Coordinates of C-alpha atoms and ligand atoms in Angstrom, one line a residue:
L1 CA 0.0 0.0 0.0
I2 CA 2.8 2.3 1.0
C3 CA 4.8 1.5 -2.2
T4 CA 1.8 2.1 -4.3
T5 CA 1.2 5.4 -2.6
V6 CA 4.8 6.5 -3.2
N7 CA 4.8 5.5 -6.8
E8 CA 1.5 7.2 -7.4
Y9 CA 2.9 10.3 -5.7
A10 CA 6.0 10.3 -8.0
L11 CA 3.7 9.9 -11.0
R12 CA 1.5 12.7 -9.9
I13 CA 4.5 15.0 -9.5
S14 CA 5.8 14.2 -12.9
L15 CA 2.4 14.7 -14.5
L16 CA 2.1 18.1 -12.6
K17 CA 5.5 19.1 -14.0
K18 CA 4.4 18.3 -17.5
K19 CA 1.1 20.0 -17.0
Y20 CA 2.7 23.2 -15.7
A21 CA 5.4 23.2 -18.5
I22 CA 2.6 23.0 -21.1
R23 CA 0.5 25.6 -19.4
I24 CA 3.4 28.0 -19.1
F25 CA 4.4 27.4 -22.7
F26 CA 0.9 28.1 -24.0
S27 CA 0.5 31.2 -21.8
W28 CA 3.9 32.5 -23.0
A29 CA 2.9 31.8 -26.7
I30 CA -0.5 33.6 -26.2
I31 CA 1.2 36.6 -24.5
A32 CA 3.9 36.8 -27.1
S33 CA 1.3 36.7 -29.9
I34 CA -0.8 39.4 -28.3
F35 CA 2.3 41.5 -27.7
S36 CA 3.3 41.1 -31.4
V37 CA -0.1 42.1 -32.6
L38 CA -0.2 45.1 -30.2
I39 CA 3.3 46.3 -31.0
T40 CA 2.6 46.0 -34.8
H41 CA -0.6 47.9 -34.4
R42 CA 1.2 50.5 -32.3
E43 CA 3.9 50.8 -35.0
H44 CA 1.2 51.3 -37.7
F45 CA -0.5 53.9 -35.5
N46 CA 2.9 55.7 -35.1
Q47 CA 3.3 55.7 -38.9
E48 CA -0.2 57.2 -39.3
E49 CA 0.5 59.9 -36.7
E50 CA 3.8 60.7 -38.3
L51 CA 2.2 61.0 -41.8
T52 CA -0.6 63.2 -40.4
R53 CA 1.9 65.4 -38.7
K54 CA 4.0 65.9 -41.8
A55 CA 1.1 66.2 -44.2
T56 CA -0.5 68.9 -42.0
I57 CA 2.7 70.9 -42.2
L58 CA 2.8 70.4 -46.0
H59 CA -0.9 71.5 -46.2
R60 CA -0.1 74.7 -44.2
M61 CA 3.0 75.5 -46.4
A62 CA 1.1 74.9 -49.7
S63 CA -1.9 77.0 -48.4
Q64 CA 0.4 79.9 -47.5
K65 CA 2.0 79.8 -50.9
A66 CA -1.4 79.6 -52.6
D67 CA -2.6 82.7 -50.7
Q68 CA 0.4 84.7 -52.0
H69 CA -0.8 84.0 -55.6
D70 CA -3.8 86.3 -55.1
A71 CA -1.5 89.2 -54.3
H72 CA 0.7 88.5 -57.3
L73 CA -2.2 88.4 -59.6
S74 CA -3.7 91.6 -58.2
A75 CA -0.4 93.5 -58.6
L76 CA 0.1 92.2 -62.1
S77 CA -3.5 93.1 -63.0
V78 CA -3.1 96.7 -61.7
I79 CA 0.0 97.2 -63.9
A80 CA -1.8 95.8 -66.9
S81 CA -4.8 98.0 -66.7
S82 CA -3.4 101.1 -65.1
S83 CA -3.1 102.9 -68.4
D84 CA -4.7 102.7 -71.8
V85 CA -1.7 100.8 -73.1
P86 CA -0.3 98.1 -70.8
Q87 CA 3.0 98.9 -69.3
I88 CA 4.7 95.8 -70.6
Q89 CA 8.2 96.7 -69.2
M90 CA 6.8 97.2 -65.7
F91 CA 4.8 94.0 -66.1
E92 CA 7.9 92.1 -67.1
N93 CA 9.9 93.5 -64.2
L94 CA 7.3 92.5 -61.7
S95 CA 6.9 89.1 -63.3
E96 CA 10.6 88.4 -63.0
T97 CA 10.6 89.5 -59.4
I98 CA 7.8 87.2 -58.6
R99 CA 9.3 84.3 -60.4
K100 CA 12.6 84.9 -58.8
F101 CA 11.3 84.8 -55.2
Y102 CA 8.5 82.3 -55.8
T103 CA 10.1 79.7 -57.9
H104 CA 6.9 77.6 -58.1
V105 CA 5.4 80.4 -60.1
K106 CA 6.9 79.2 -63.3
H107 CA 5.3 81.6 -65.9
V108 CA 3.4 84.8 -66.2
E109 CA 1.2 85.6 -69.2
L110 CA -0.8 88.7 -70.3
F111 CA -3.2 88.6 -73.1
T112 CA -6.0 90.7 -74.6
L113 CA -9.6 89.8 -73.9
D114 CA -11.3 91.4 -76.9
V115 CA -13.6 88.7 -78.1
D116 CA -14.2 90.3 -81.4
E117 CA -10.6 90.4 -82.4
K118 CA -8.1 87.6 -82.6
P119 CA -6.7 86.8 -79.2
T120 CA -3.3 88.3 -78.7
L121 CA -0.7 87.2 -76.3
L122 CA 0.8 90.5 -75.1
F123 CA 3.4 89.0 -72.8
T124 CA 4.8 85.6 -71.8
T125 CA 7.8 84.4 -69.9
R126 CA 7.9 81.2 -71.9
Q127 CA 10.3 80.4 -74.7
Q128 CA 7.9 78.1 -76.4
P129 CA 4.7 79.8 -77.6
L130 CA 1.4 78.5 -76.2
S131 CA -1.0 76.9 -78.6
S132 CA -3.9 79.1 -79.8
V133 CA -6.3 76.6 -78.5
L134 CA -4.9 76.9 -75.0
I135 CA -4.9 80.7 -75.3
S136 CA -8.6 80.6 -76.3
K137 CA -9.3 78.4 -73.3
M138 CA -7.4 80.8 -71.1
I139 CA -9.4 83.7 -72.4
S140 CA -12.7 82.0 -71.9
F141 CA -11.6 81.1 -68.3
A142 CA -10.5 84.7 -67.7
L143 CA -13.8 86.0 -69.0
S144 CA -15.9 83.7 -67.0
S145 CA -14.0 84.5 -63.8
N146 CA -16.7 87.0 -62.8
G147 CA -14.2 88.5 -60.5
K148 CA -13.1 85.2 -59.0
I149 CA -9.7 83.7 -59.9
Q150 CA -10.1 80.7 -62.2
I151 CA -8.1 77.6 -62.1
L152 CA -7.1 75.8 -65.3
P153 CA -5.2 72.5 -64.8
Y154 CA -2.3 72.1 -67.3
E155 CA 0.6 69.7 -67.5
Q156 CA 2.2 69.3 -64.0
G157 CA 0.5 72.4 -62.6
Y158 CA -2.3 74.9 -63.2
F159 CA -3.0 78.3 -64.5
L160 CA -4.5 80.9 -62.3
L161 CA -6.5 83.3 -64.4
K162 CA -7.8 86.8 -63.6
R163 CA -9.4 89.5 -65.7
S164 CA -8.1 93.0 -65.6
P165 CA -9.6 95.3 -64.6
N166 CA -11.8 93.1 -62.5
N167 CA -15.1 94.2 -64.0
D168 CA -17.2 93.5 -67.1
D169 CA -15.1 96.0 -69.1
A170 CA -12.1 93.9 -68.6
R171 CA -9.6 94.3 -71.4
Y172 CA -6.8 91.9 -70.4
G173 CA -6.4 88.6 -68.9
V174 CA -3.5 87.9 -66.5
A175 CA -2.3 84.3 -66.0
L176 CA 0.1 82.7 -63.5
F177 CA 1.3 79.2 -64.2
I178 CA 1.9 77.4 -60.9
D179 CA 4.2 74.4 -60.9
A180 CA 2.5 72.0 -58.5
E181 CA 5.7 70.2 -57.7
G182 CA 7.2 73.5 -56.6
L183 CA 4.1 74.3 -54.7
L184 CA 4.3 71.1 -52.7
E185 CA 8.1 71.1 -52.3
N186 CA 9.1 70.5 -48.7
G187 CA 12.0 69.2 -46.7
L188 CA 9.8 67.0 -44.5
N189 CA 11.4 63.7 -45.3
F190 CA 8.3 61.7 -45.8
A191 CA 8.7 57.9 -45.6
A192 CA 9.5 56.0 -48.7
E193 CA 6.4 55.1 -50.8
T194 CA 4.7 58.4 -49.9
R195 CA 2.7 60.0 -52.6
Y196 CA 1.0 63.4 -52.8
L197 CA -1.8 64.1 -55.1
L198 CA -3.1 67.6 -55.9
S199 CA -6.4 67.9 -57.7
S200 CA -8.7 70.8 -58.7
P201 CA -11.8 71.6 -56.7
N202 CA -13.9 69.7 -59.2
G203 CA -11.6 66.7 -59.0
I204 CA -9.4 67.0 -62.0
P205 CA -5.9 65.6 -61.2
I206 CA -3.2 68.3 -61.3
F207 CA -0.2 66.6 -59.9
N208 CA 0.9 63.1 -58.8
S209 CA 4.3 63.0 -57.1
S210 CA 4.8 59.3 -57.7
P211 CA 2.9 57.9 -60.6
N212 CA 4.8 54.6 -60.4
I213 CA 3.3 53.7 -57.0
V214 CA 0.5 51.1 -57.3
A215 CA -2.1 52.4 -55.0
T216 CA -4.3 49.4 -54.4
P217 CA -6.4 49.8 -51.2
D218 CA -4.7 46.9 -49.4
R219 CA -1.4 48.7 -49.7
I220 CA -2.5 52.0 -48.3
A221 CA -1.0 52.1 -44.9
A222 CA -1.9 55.7 -43.9
K223 CA -3.8 58.5 -45.6
Y224 CA -4.3 62.3 -45.2
T225 CA -6.7 64.4 -47.2
A226 CA -7.4 68.1 -46.9
T227 CA -8.4 71.1 -49.0
L228 CA -5.9 74.0 -49.2
S229 CA -7.2 76.8 -47.0
S230 CA -6.6 79.4 -49.8
R231 CA -10.0 80.9 -50.8
S232 CA -9.0 81.3 -54.4
Q233 CA -7.4 77.9 -54.7
P234 CA -9.4 75.3 -52.7
L235 CA -7.3 72.5 -54.2
R236 CA -7.5 69.0 -52.8
L237 CA -4.4 67.6 -51.3
E238 CA -4.1 63.9 -50.7
V239 CA -1.0 62.3 -49.0
T240 CA -0.9 58.5 -48.9
Q241 CA 1.7 56.2 -47.5
H242 CA 1.9 52.8 -49.1
G243 CA 3.1 49.4 -47.9
S244 CA 1.5 46.2 -46.6
W245 CA 1.0 45.6 -42.9
T246 CA 3.8 43.0 -42.8
E247 CA 6.3 45.9 -43.4
Y248 CA 5.2 47.3 -40.0
I249 CA 6.0 44.2 -38.0
P250 CA 8.9 45.5 -35.7
L251 CA 10.8 42.2 -35.8
N252 CA 13.6 43.4 -33.6
N253 CA 11.3 44.4 -30.8
I254 CA 9.3 41.2 -31.1
L255 CA 12.5 39.2 -31.0
L256 CA 13.7 41.0 -27.9
F257 CA 10.4 40.5 -26.2
A258 CA 10.4 36.8 -27.2
I259 CA 13.9 36.4 -25.6
F260 CA 13.0 38.2 -22.4
S261 CA 9.6 36.8 -22.0
S262 CA 10.8 33.2 -22.6
L263 CA 13.5 33.8 -20.0
G264 CA 10.7 35.1 -17.7
A265 CA 8.6 32.0 -18.4
F266 CA 11.6 29.8 -17.7
F267 CA 12.1 31.5 -14.4
I268 CA 8.5 31.2 -13.5
Y269 CA 8.6 27.5 -14.4
A270 CA 11.8 27.0 -12.3
F271 CA 10.2 28.9 -9.4
L272 CA 7.1 26.7 -9.5
M273 CA 9.2 23.6 -9.8
Q274 CA 11.2 24.7 -6.8
K275 CA 8.0 25.2 -4.9
F276 CA 6.9 21.8 -6.0
K277 CA 10.1 20.2 -4.8
I278 CA 9.7 21.8 -1.4
R279 CA 6.1 20.7 -1.3
Q280 CA 7.1 17.3 -2.5
A281 CA 9.7 17.0 0.2
E282 CA 7.2 18.1 2.8
E283 CA 4.6 15.7 1.6
R284 CA 7.2 12.9 1.5
A285 CA 8.1 13.7 5.1
I286 CA 4.4 13.4 6.0
L287 CA 4.2 10.2 4.0
R288 CA 7.2 8.7 5.7
E289 CA 5.8 9.7 9.1
N290 CA 2.6 7.9 8.0
E291 CA 4.6 4.9 6.8
A292 CA 6.3 4.7 10.1
R293 CA 2.9 4.9 11.9
I294 CA 1.4 2.3 9.6
A295 CA 4.4 0.0 10.1
K296 CA 4.2 0.5 13.9
A297 CA 0.5 -0.2 13.7
S298 CA 1.0 -3.3 11.6
R299 CA 3.7 -4.6 14.0
I300 CA 1.3 -4.1 16.9
N301 CA -1.3 -6.0 14.9
G302 CA 1.2 -8.6 14.0
L303 CA 2.3 -8.8 17.6
G304 CA -1.3 -9.7 18.5
E305 CA -1.4 -12.3 15.8
M306 CA 1.9 -13.7 16.9
A307 CA 0.8 -13.8 20.5
S308 CA -2.4 -15.7 19.5
G309 CA -0.3 -18.0 17.3
L310 CA 2.1 -18.7 20.1
A311 CA -0.7 -19.4 22.6
H312 CA -2.1 -21.8 20.0
E313 CA 1.2 -23.6 19.4
M314 CA 2.2 -23.7 23.0
T315 CA -0.8 -25.7 24.0
Q316 CA 0.6 -28.7 22.2
P317 CA 3.9 -29.1 24.1
L318 CA 2.3 -28.1 27.4
T319 CA -0.5 -30.6 26.9
A320 CA 2.1 -33.2 26.0
I321 CA 4.2 -32.4 29.1
L322 CA 1.1 -32.6 31.3
S323 CA 0.1 -36.0 29.9
Q324 CA 3.6 -37.3 30.2
S325 CA 3.9 -36.1 33.8
Q326 CA 0.6 -37.7 34.7
A327 CA 1.7 -40.9 33.0
G328 CA 4.9 -40.8 35.1
V329 CA 3.0 -40.3 38.3
R330 CA 0.8 -43.3 37.4
V331 CA 3.8 -45.4 36.6
I332 CA 5.6 -44.6 39.9
Q333 CA 2.4 -45.3 41.9
S334 CA 1.9 -48.6 40.2
S335 CA 3.8 -51.8 41.2
D336 CA 5.6 -52.3 37.9
A337 CA 7.6 -49.1 38.0
N338 CA 10.6 -49.5 35.9
A339 CA 13.5 -47.3 35.2
N340 CA 13.3 -47.7 31.5
I341 CA 9.7 -46.5 31.3
I342 CA 10.4 -43.5 33.6
E343 CA 13.5 -42.6 31.6
E344 CA 11.3 -42.6 28.4
I345 CA 8.8 -40.4 30.1
F346 CA 11.4 -37.9 31.2
F347 CA 12.9 -38.0 27.7
N348 CA 9.6 -37.1 26.2
I349 CA 9.0 -34.4 28.8
S350 CA 12.3 -32.8 28.0
K351 CA 11.7 -33.1 24.2
Q352 CA 8.4 -31.2 24.6
A353 CA 9.9 -28.6 26.8
K354 CA 12.6 -28.0 24.2
R355 CA 9.9 -27.7 21.5
G356 CA 8.1 -25.1 23.7
G357 CA 11.5 -23.3 24.1
E358 CA 11.9 -23.4 20.3
L359 CA 8.5 -21.9 19.7
T360 CA 9.1 -19.0 22.2
K361 CA 12.5 -18.5 20.5
R362 CA 10.7 -18.0 17.2
F363 CA 8.5 -15.4 18.8
R364 CA 11.6 -13.6 20.2
D365 CA 13.3 -13.8 16.7
W366 CA 10.3 -12.3 15.1
T367 CA 10.1 -9.4 17.5
T368 CA 13.9 -8.7 17.1
H369 CA 13.9 -9.1 13.3
A370 CA 16.4 -12.0 13.7
E371 CA 17.1 -14.0 10.5
E372 CA 14.9 -17.1 10.1
N373 CA 16.7 -20.4 10.6
R374 CA 16.3 -21.9 7.1
E375 CA 18.0 -25.3 6.3
T376 CA 17.6 -28.1 3.9
F377 CA 16.1 -31.2 5.4
N378 CA 14.1 -34.3 4.4
L379 CA 10.4 -33.9 4.6
N380 CA 10.2 -37.7 5.5
S381 CA 12.1 -37.0 8.7
V382 CA 9.4 -34.4 9.7
A383 CA 6.7 -36.9 9.0
T384 CA 8.5 -39.5 11.2
G385 CA 9.1 -37.0 14.0
I386 CA 5.4 -36.0 14.2
H387 CA 4.3 -39.6 14.0
D388 CA 6.5 -40.5 16.9
L389 CA 5.5 -37.5 18.9
I390 CA 1.8 -38.2 18.6
Q391 CA 1.9 -41.9 18.9
T392 CA 2.5 -41.8 22.6
D393 CA -0.7 -39.6 23.0
L394 CA -2.8 -41.9 20.9
K395 CA -1.9 -45.0 22.8
E396 CA -4.9 -44.5 25.1
R397 CA -7.3 -43.5 22.4
D398 CA -9.0 -45.7 19.8
I399 CA -6.9 -44.1 17.0
F400 CA -4.3 -45.8 14.9
I401 CA -1.7 -43.7 13.2
K402 CA 0.0 -45.0 10.0
L403 CA 3.1 -43.8 8.3
D404 CA 3.5 -44.3 4.6
L405 CA 6.8 -42.7 3.4
T406 CA 8.3 -42.7 0.0
H407 CA 11.7 -44.1 -0.4
D408 CA 12.8 -41.0 -2.4
E409 CA 14.6 -38.2 -0.7
L410 CA 12.4 -35.2 -0.2
P411 CA 14.8 -32.3 0.3
I412 CA 13.1 -29.0 1.1
Y413 CA 14.6 -25.7 2.2
A414 CA 12.7 -24.1 5.1
D415 CA 12.6 -23.7 8.8
Q416 CA 12.1 -27.2 10.1
I417 CA 10.3 -26.3 13.3
S418 CA 7.8 -24.3 11.2
I419 CA 7.2 -27.2 8.9
E420 CA 6.7 -29.5 11.9
Q421 CA 4.2 -27.0 13.2
V422 CA 2.2 -27.3 10.0
I423 CA 2.2 -31.1 10.0
F424 CA 1.5 -31.2 13.7
N425 CA -1.5 -28.8 13.3
L426 CA -2.9 -30.9 10.5
T427 CA -2.5 -34.1 12.5
R428 CA -4.1 -32.5 15.5
N429 CA -7.1 -31.5 13.4
S430 CA -7.4 -35.1 12.3
I431 CA -7.2 -36.3 15.9
E432 CA -9.9 -33.8 16.9
A433 CA -12.1 -34.9 14.0
L434 CA -11.8 -38.5 15.2
D435 CA -13.2 -37.6 18.6
G436 CA -16.0 -40.2 19.2
V437 CA -15.3 -42.1 16.0
K438 CA -14.7 -45.8 16.3
H439 CA -11.5 -47.3 14.9
G440 CA -10.0 -43.9 14.0
L441 CA -7.3 -44.0 11.5
I442 CA -4.7 -41.3 10.6
E443 CA -2.3 -41.8 7.7
I444 CA 0.7 -39.6 7.2
A445 CA 2.0 -40.2 3.7
T446 CA 4.8 -38.6 1.6
K447 CA 5.6 -38.8 -2.1
L448 CA 7.7 -37.3 -4.8
E449 CA 5.9 -35.7 -7.8
G450 CA 8.2 -34.0 -10.4
N451 CA 10.0 -31.2 -8.6
F452 CA 7.6 -31.3 -5.6
A453 CA 7.6 -33.0 -2.3
I454 CA 4.1 -33.8 -1.1
I455 CA 2.9 -34.7 2.4
T456 CA -0.7 -35.8 3.1
V457 CA -2.5 -36.1 6.4
Q458 CA -5.6 -38.2 6.0
D459 CA -8.2 -39.3 8.5
N460 CA -11.6 -41.1 8.6
G461 CA -13.2 -38.5 10.8
H462 CA -16.5 -36.6 10.5
G463 CA -15.3 -34.5 7.6
I464 CA -16.0 -30.8 6.8
A465 CA -19.4 -29.3 6.0
E466 CA -19.5 -28.0 2.4
E467 CA -20.4 -24.4 3.5
D468 CA -17.3 -24.3 5.8
M469 CA -14.9 -25.2 3.1
I470 CA -14.3 -21.5 2.0
K471 CA -13.8 -20.4 5.6
L472 CA -11.1 -22.9 6.7
Y473 CA -8.2 -20.5 6.4
Q474 CA -9.9 -17.5 7.9
P475 CA -8.3 -16.7 11.3
F476 CA -10.5 -17.5 14.2
F477 CA -12.8 -19.7 12.2
S478 CA -13.6 -22.8 14.2
T479 CA -16.4 -25.3 14.6
K480 CA -14.9 -26.6 17.9
K481 CA -16.0 -25.7 21.3
N482 CA -12.5 -24.9 22.5
G483 CA -10.9 -24.2 19.1
M484 CA -9.1 -20.9 18.5
G485 CA -9.5 -21.2 14.7
L486 CA -5.9 -20.4 14.1
G487 CA -4.4 -23.8 13.1
L488 CA -5.1 -23.7 9.4
S489 CA -4.5 -19.9 9.0
L490 CA -1.0 -20.4 10.6
C491 CA -0.4 -23.4 8.3
E492 CA -1.3 -21.4 5.2
S493 CA 1.0 -18.5 6.0
I494 CA 3.9 -20.8 6.8
I495 CA 3.4 -22.9 3.6
Q496 CA 3.2 -19.7 1.5
R497 CA 6.4 -18.4 3.0
Y498 CA 8.2 -21.4 1.4
N499 CA 6.3 -21.2 -1.9
G500 CA 4.2 -24.2 -1.1
Q501 CA 0.5 -25.0 -1.4
I502 CA -2.1 -26.5 0.8
E503 CA -5.4 -28.2 -0.2
I504 CA -8.0 -29.6 2.2
I505 CA -10.7 -31.8 0.7
N506 CA -13.3 -34.3 2.0
N507 CA -12.5 -37.9 1.2
E508 CA -14.9 -39.8 -1.1
K509 CA -15.9 -42.2 1.6
Q510 CA -15.1 -40.6 5.0
G511 CA -12.9 -38.0 6.6
V512 CA -10.6 -35.4 5.3
S513 CA -7.3 -35.2 3.4
A514 CA -4.9 -32.3 3.9
C515 CA -2.3 -32.2 1.1
V516 CA 0.7 -29.9 1.4
T517 CA 3.2 -29.4 -1.5
F518 CA 6.6 -27.9 -1.3
P519 CA 9.1 -27.2 -4.1
L520 CA 12.1 -29.5 -3.9
K521 CA 15.5 -28.2 -3.1
K522 CA 17.8 -29.6 -5.8
T523 CA 20.4 -31.2 -3.5
L524 CA 20.1 -32.3 0.1
Ligands
ATP39 N1 -9.3 -33.1 9.5 C1 -10.4 -32.3 9.7 N2 -11.6 -32.9 9.9 C2 -12.7 -32.1 10.1 N3 -12.8 -30.8 10.2 C3 -11.6 -30.2 10.1 C4 -10.4 -30.9 9.8 N4 -9.4 -30.0 9.7 C5 -9.9 -28.8 9.9 N5 -11.3 -28.9 10.1 C6 -12.2 -27.8 10.3 O1 -11.6 -26.6 10.1 C7 -11.8 -25.7 11.2 C8 -10.6 -24.8 11.3 O2 -9.4 -25.5 11.7 P1 -8.3 -24.8 12.5 O3 -7.2 -25.8 12.7 O4 -7.9 -23.6 11.7 O5 -8.9 -24.4 13.8 P2 -9.4 -25.3 15.0 O6 -8.8 -26.6 14.8 O7 -10.9 -25.2 15.1 O8 -8.8 -24.5 16.2 P3 -7.3 -24.5 16.6 O9 -6.9 -23.0 16.5 O10 -7.2 -25.0 18.0 O11 -6.5 -25.3 15.6 C9 -12.0 -26.6 12.3 O12 -12.7 -26.0 13.3 C10 -12.8 -27.7 11.6 O13 -14.1 -27.4 11.6
MG40 MG1 -6.8 -26.9 14.5

């Protein structure tokens, strides 16, 4: 029971270790995954914030530049229409000044607005002449301005057109060509794959900073859109940063976290294991204490059993001593007292006293854990010894005891006194079963069968009731008035100690046969 408990305990601890290792591993894996997702999300959020911050600055810078265009156009318009004939030289001077300080203002144009006459370009800063179709378009835009500055997208920028003077009698049109790239120029160091788009208020694209970027929705990582705050140029600015989410996984941070968290998990595991070991040691100590208590209890129990057994076994030599002593008294009182008879009686008394001494010695050996006295002996000699011992007692009863020994040697390795006890108990049961039976017969027989020595004690007594058969070896089971019910239970435990077997059956005709088998010791 104790061994099973200890083994089960060790198994439980090893299962607990595995269980905790698995639990800690999975917890670590879940925490690491959550951390990775969060940190990636955080990184993405940071990118978005960064883009918004820079795009807002860009938006402010472009809006400020756009606001200045109004003032340029107004100044140029004043020069154009201040006299009957436009002051071209002054116009040119101002144009150059504007272009010099505001480099995104690429060109300045001045043209007549007389619809009846052929449109005439009075001034341009371009080397290449503009197409007449474009000039017509510019004129129509300028005329339709109704006082408001008009925007005409063209190539990588847009024209800003204004009539001059700014009323229905306008004679000239003034145009500024704004280079969108220059307008959006900035030193903001946007991340790679950032694209800015500028489009007119009615959605016509004006400028695309990176036409090569494939702007599929799944690759847009962050986006900023706003309309320039200039009243005359409410252009739409869109800044997008491209890239897939995998590009935002901060591998270094995740790797660092994985290393430190796995170290942490390992320390937690080691800590828990340490705690387990301490608990294990404590529980083992308790278990050992219990073991000792159980052992003590079982010894006390065993002591009781042994005491009962001893009492049982001691009755035989004491009874024999008593009957021999009574026989001696009778012989001395009778007239035919003879030294030989008295000597035999004393010899028998001393033999029984020695046997009693041997039995008490076994009790002492058992309590002091002394080694059992095993030896190799012939089972036939035990049978003869018991036969001789009992024969004296049976003389006065109507019981005949027969000995039928095999001629083969029957060497067995055991404690001889214990084996004698077994045969004696079986014989005593037979004697008791023959109480009141006429012509009682007990036969002690031995035989060799293969590697086994067999001894049988057979009687022609009253036999055993069928329902009692299964109770024979139970301690304290007895059908006798003065029986302790320990004889067969003692026999069984002794026989099993020497790897033997016992079988008790009712004979076909009458009485009982008790058959005991022992393994043979190879040499005597
Ligand atoms: N040869 C036999 N003939 C008939 N009954 C027997 C025989 N041997 C054993 N028994 C039955 O088995 C019972 C148990 O035997 P066991 O030797 O264990 O105890 P017991 O003889 O009753 O008491 P004791 O402790 O004094 O030996 C006996 O009470 C008896 O009923
Ligand atoms: Mg008995």
